[in-house]
Coordinates of N, CA and C in Angstrom, one line a residue:
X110 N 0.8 -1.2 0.0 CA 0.0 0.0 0.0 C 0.9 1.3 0.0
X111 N 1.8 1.1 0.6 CA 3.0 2.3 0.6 C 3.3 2.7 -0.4
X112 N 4.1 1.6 -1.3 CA 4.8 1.9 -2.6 C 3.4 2.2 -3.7
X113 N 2.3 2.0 -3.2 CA 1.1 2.3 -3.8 C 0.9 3.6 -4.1
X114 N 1.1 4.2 -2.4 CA 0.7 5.4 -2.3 C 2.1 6.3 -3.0
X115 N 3.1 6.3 -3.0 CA 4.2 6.3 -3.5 C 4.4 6.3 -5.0
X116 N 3.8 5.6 -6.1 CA 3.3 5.4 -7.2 C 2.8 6.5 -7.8
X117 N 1.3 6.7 -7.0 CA 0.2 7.4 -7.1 C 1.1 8.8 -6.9
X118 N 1.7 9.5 -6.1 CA 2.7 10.9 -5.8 C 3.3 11.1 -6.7
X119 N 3.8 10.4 -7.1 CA 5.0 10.6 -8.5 C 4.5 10.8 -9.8
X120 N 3.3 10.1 -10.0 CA 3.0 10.2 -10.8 C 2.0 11.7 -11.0
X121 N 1.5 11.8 -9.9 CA 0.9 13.2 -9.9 C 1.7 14.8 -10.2
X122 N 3.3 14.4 -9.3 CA 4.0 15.4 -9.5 C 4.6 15.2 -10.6
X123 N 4.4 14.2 -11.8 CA 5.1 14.1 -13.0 C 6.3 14.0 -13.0
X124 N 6.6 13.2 -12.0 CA 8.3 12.7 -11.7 C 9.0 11.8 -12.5
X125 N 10.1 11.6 -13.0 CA 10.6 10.5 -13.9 C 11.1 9.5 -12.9
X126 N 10.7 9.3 -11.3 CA 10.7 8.3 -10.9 C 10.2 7.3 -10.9
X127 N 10.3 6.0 -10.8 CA 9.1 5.1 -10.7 C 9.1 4.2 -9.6
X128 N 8.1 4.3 -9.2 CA 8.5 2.7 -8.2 C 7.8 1.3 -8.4
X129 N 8.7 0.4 -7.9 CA 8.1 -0.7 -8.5 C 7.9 -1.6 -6.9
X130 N 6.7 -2.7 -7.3 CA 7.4 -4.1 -6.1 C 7.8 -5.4 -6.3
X131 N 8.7 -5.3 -5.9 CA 9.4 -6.7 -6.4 C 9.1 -7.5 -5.5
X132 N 8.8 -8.7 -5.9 CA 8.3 -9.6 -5.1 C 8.5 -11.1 -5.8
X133 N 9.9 -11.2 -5.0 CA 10.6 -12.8 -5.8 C 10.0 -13.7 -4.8
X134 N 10.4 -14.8 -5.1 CA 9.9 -15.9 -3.8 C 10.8 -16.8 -3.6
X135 N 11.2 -17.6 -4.0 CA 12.6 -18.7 -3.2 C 14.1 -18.4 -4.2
X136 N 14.9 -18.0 -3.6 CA 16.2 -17.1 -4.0 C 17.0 -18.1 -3.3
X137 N 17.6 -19.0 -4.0 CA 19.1 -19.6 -3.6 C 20.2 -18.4 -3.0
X138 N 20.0 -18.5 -2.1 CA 20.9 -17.9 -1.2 C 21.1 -18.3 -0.1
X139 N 22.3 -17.5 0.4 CA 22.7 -17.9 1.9 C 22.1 -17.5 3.5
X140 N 21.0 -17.1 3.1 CA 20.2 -16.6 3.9 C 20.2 -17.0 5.3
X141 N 19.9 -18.0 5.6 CA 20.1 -18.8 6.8 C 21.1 -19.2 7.5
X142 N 22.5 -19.5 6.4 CA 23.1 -19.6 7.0 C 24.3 -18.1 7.5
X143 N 23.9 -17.5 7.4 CA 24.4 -15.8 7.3 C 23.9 -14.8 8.3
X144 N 22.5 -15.3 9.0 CA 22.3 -14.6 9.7 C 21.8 -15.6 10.7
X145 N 21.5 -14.7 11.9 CA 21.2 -16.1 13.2 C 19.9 -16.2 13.0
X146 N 18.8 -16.4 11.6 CA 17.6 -16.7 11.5 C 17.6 -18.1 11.9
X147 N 18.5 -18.7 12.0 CA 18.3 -20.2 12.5 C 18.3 -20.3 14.5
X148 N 17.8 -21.4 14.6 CA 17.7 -21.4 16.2 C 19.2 -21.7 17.0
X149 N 19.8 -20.6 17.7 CA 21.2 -21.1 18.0 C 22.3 -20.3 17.9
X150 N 23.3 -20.3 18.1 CA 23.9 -19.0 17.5 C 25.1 -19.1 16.6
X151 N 25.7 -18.0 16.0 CA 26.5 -18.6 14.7 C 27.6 -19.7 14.9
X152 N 27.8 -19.8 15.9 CA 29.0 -20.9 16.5 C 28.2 -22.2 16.8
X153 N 27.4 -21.9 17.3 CA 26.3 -23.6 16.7 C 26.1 -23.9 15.2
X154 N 26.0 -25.3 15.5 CA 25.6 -26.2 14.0 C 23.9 -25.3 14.1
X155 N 22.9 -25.4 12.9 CA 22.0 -25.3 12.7 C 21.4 -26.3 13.0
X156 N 19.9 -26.2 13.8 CA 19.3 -27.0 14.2 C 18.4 -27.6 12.6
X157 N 17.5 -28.9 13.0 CA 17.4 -29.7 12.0 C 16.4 -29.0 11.0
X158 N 15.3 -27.7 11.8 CA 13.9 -27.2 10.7 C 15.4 -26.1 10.1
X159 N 16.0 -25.3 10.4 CA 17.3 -24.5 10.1 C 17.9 -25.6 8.4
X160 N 18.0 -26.4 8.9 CA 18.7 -27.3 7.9 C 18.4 -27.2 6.4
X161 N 16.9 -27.7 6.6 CA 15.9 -28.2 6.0 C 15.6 -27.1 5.2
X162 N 15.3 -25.8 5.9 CA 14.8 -24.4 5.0 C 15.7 -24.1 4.2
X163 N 17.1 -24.0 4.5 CA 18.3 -24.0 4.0 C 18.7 -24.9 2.7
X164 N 18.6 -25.8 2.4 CA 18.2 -27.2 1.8 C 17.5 -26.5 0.6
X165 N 16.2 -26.4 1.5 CA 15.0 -26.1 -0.2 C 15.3 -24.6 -0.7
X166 N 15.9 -24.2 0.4 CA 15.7 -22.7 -0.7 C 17.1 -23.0 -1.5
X167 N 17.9 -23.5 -1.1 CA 19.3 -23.5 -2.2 C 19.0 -24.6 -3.2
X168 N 18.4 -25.4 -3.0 CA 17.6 -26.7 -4.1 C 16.7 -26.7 -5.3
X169 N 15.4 -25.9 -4.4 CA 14.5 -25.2 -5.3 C 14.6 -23.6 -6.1
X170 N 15.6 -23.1 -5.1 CA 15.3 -21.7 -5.2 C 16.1 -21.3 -6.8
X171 N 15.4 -20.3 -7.0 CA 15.9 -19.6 -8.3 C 17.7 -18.8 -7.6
X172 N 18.2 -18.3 -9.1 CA 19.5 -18.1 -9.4 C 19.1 -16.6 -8.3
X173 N 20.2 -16.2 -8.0 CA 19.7 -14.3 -8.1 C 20.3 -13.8 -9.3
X174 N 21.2 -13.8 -9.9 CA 21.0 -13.3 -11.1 C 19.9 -13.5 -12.0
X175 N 19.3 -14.8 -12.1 CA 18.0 -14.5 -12.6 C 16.9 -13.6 -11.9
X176 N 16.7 -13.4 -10.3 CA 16.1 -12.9 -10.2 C 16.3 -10.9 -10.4
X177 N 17.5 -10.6 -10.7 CA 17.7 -9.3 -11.1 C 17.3 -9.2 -12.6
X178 N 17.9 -10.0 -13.0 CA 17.5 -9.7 -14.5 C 16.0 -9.8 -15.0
X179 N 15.1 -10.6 -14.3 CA 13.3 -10.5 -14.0 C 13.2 -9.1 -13.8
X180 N 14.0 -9.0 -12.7 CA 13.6 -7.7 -12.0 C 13.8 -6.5 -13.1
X181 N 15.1 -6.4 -13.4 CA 15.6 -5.3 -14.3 C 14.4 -5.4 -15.6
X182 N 13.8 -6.6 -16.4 CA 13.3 -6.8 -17.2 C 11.9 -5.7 -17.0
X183 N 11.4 -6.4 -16.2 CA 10.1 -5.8 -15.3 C 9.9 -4.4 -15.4
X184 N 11.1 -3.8 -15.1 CA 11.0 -2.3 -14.7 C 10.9 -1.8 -16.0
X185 N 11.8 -2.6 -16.9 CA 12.3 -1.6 -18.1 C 10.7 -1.3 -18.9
X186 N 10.0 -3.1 -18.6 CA 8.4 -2.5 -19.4 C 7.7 -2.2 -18.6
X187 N 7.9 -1.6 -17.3 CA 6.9 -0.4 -16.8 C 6.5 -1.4 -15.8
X188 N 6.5 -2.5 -15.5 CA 5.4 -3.0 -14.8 C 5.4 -2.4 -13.5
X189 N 4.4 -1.9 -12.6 CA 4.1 -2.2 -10.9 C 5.1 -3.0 -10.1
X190 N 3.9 -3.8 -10.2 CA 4.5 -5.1 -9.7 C 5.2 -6.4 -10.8
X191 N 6.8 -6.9 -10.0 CA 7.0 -7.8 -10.7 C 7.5 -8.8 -9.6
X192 N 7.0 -9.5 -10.6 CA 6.8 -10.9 -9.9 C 8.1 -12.0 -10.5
X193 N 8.8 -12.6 -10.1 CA 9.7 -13.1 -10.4 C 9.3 -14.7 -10.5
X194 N 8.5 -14.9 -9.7 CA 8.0 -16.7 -9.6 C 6.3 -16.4 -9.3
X195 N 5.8 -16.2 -10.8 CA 4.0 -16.1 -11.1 C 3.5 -17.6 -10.2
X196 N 4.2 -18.6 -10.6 CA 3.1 -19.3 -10.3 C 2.9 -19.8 -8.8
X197 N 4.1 -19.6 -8.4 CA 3.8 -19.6 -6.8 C 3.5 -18.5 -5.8
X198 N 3.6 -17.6 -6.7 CA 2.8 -16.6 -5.9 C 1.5 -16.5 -6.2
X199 N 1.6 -16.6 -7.3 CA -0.8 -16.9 -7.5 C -0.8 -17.5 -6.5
X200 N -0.4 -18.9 -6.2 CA -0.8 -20.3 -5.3 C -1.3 -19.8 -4.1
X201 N 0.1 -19.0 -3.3 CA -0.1 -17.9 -2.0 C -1.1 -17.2 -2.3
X202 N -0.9 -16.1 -3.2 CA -2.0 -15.0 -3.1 C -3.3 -15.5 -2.6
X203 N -3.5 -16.5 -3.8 CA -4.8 -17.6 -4.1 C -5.2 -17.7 -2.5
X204 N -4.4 -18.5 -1.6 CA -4.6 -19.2 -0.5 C -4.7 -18.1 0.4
X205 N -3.7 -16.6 0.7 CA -4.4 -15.8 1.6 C -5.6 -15.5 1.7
X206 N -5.7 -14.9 0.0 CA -7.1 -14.6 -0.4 C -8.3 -15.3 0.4
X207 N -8.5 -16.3 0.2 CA -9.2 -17.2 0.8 C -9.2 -17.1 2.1
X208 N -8.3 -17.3 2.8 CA -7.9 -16.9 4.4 C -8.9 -15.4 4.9
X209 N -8.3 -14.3 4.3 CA -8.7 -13.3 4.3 C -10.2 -12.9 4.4
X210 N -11.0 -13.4 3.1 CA -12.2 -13.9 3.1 C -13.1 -14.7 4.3
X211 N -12.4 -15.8 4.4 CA -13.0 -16.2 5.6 C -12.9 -15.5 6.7
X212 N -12.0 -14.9 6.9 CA -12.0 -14.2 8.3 C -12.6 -12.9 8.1
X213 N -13.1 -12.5 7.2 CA -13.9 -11.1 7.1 C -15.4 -12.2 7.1
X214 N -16.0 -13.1 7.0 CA -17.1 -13.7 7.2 C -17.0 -14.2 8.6
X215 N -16.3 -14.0 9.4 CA -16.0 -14.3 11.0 C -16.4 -12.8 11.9
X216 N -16.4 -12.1 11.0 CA -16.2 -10.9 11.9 C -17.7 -10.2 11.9
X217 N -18.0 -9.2 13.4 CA -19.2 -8.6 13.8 C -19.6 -7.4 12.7
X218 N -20.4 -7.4 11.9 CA -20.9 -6.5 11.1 C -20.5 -5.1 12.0
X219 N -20.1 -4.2 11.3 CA -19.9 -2.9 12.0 C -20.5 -1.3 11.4
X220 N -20.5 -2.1 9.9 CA -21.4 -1.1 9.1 C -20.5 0.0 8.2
X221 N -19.3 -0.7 7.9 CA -17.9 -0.4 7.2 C -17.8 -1.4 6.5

């Protein structure tokens, strides 16, 4: 909503800025093992869910130079939003969406 509103500014003041949101999703990187996002501290071994995350993102995960060059691509044709991995982020989207929905069918009418 930020970069939304941020969008929307720029474009009003006729800026040759643009902003975009990039929104990759599994990036082979060192991520886990680089920062103490794992349980333990950097002089510990990683515990075994630490492992495992580590594992699939460096397994599954896209190049990062692929994901700059998406990214760079993205911007050059204007887009908003770029998405570097469409189909798993539909999947997510898809499935908050739904979350979201339900829980607005959970809640007390307020007349908003």
């Amino acid at each position: 909503v930020v970069t939304q509103a941020l969008r929307t500014e720029l474009e009003h003041r006729g800026s040759n800025v643009k902003a975009h949101v990039v929104c990759p999703s599994v990036v082979a990187t060192p991520l886990v093992q680089t920062t103490r996002f794992f349980y333990g501290t950097q002089d510990e071994e990683m515990d075994e869910t630490s492992k495992h995350f580590d594992s699939k993102l460096n397994s599954d995960g896209m190049l990062p130079d692929q994901v700059a060059e998406l990214t760079l691509e993205g911007m050059r044709q204007g887009r908003f939003f770029v998405i570097t991995h469409p189909k798993v982020t539909r999947q997510r989207v898809e499935a908050r969406a739904t979350e979201l929905l339900e829980a607005i069918g959970q809640q007390p009418e307020t007349g908003y």
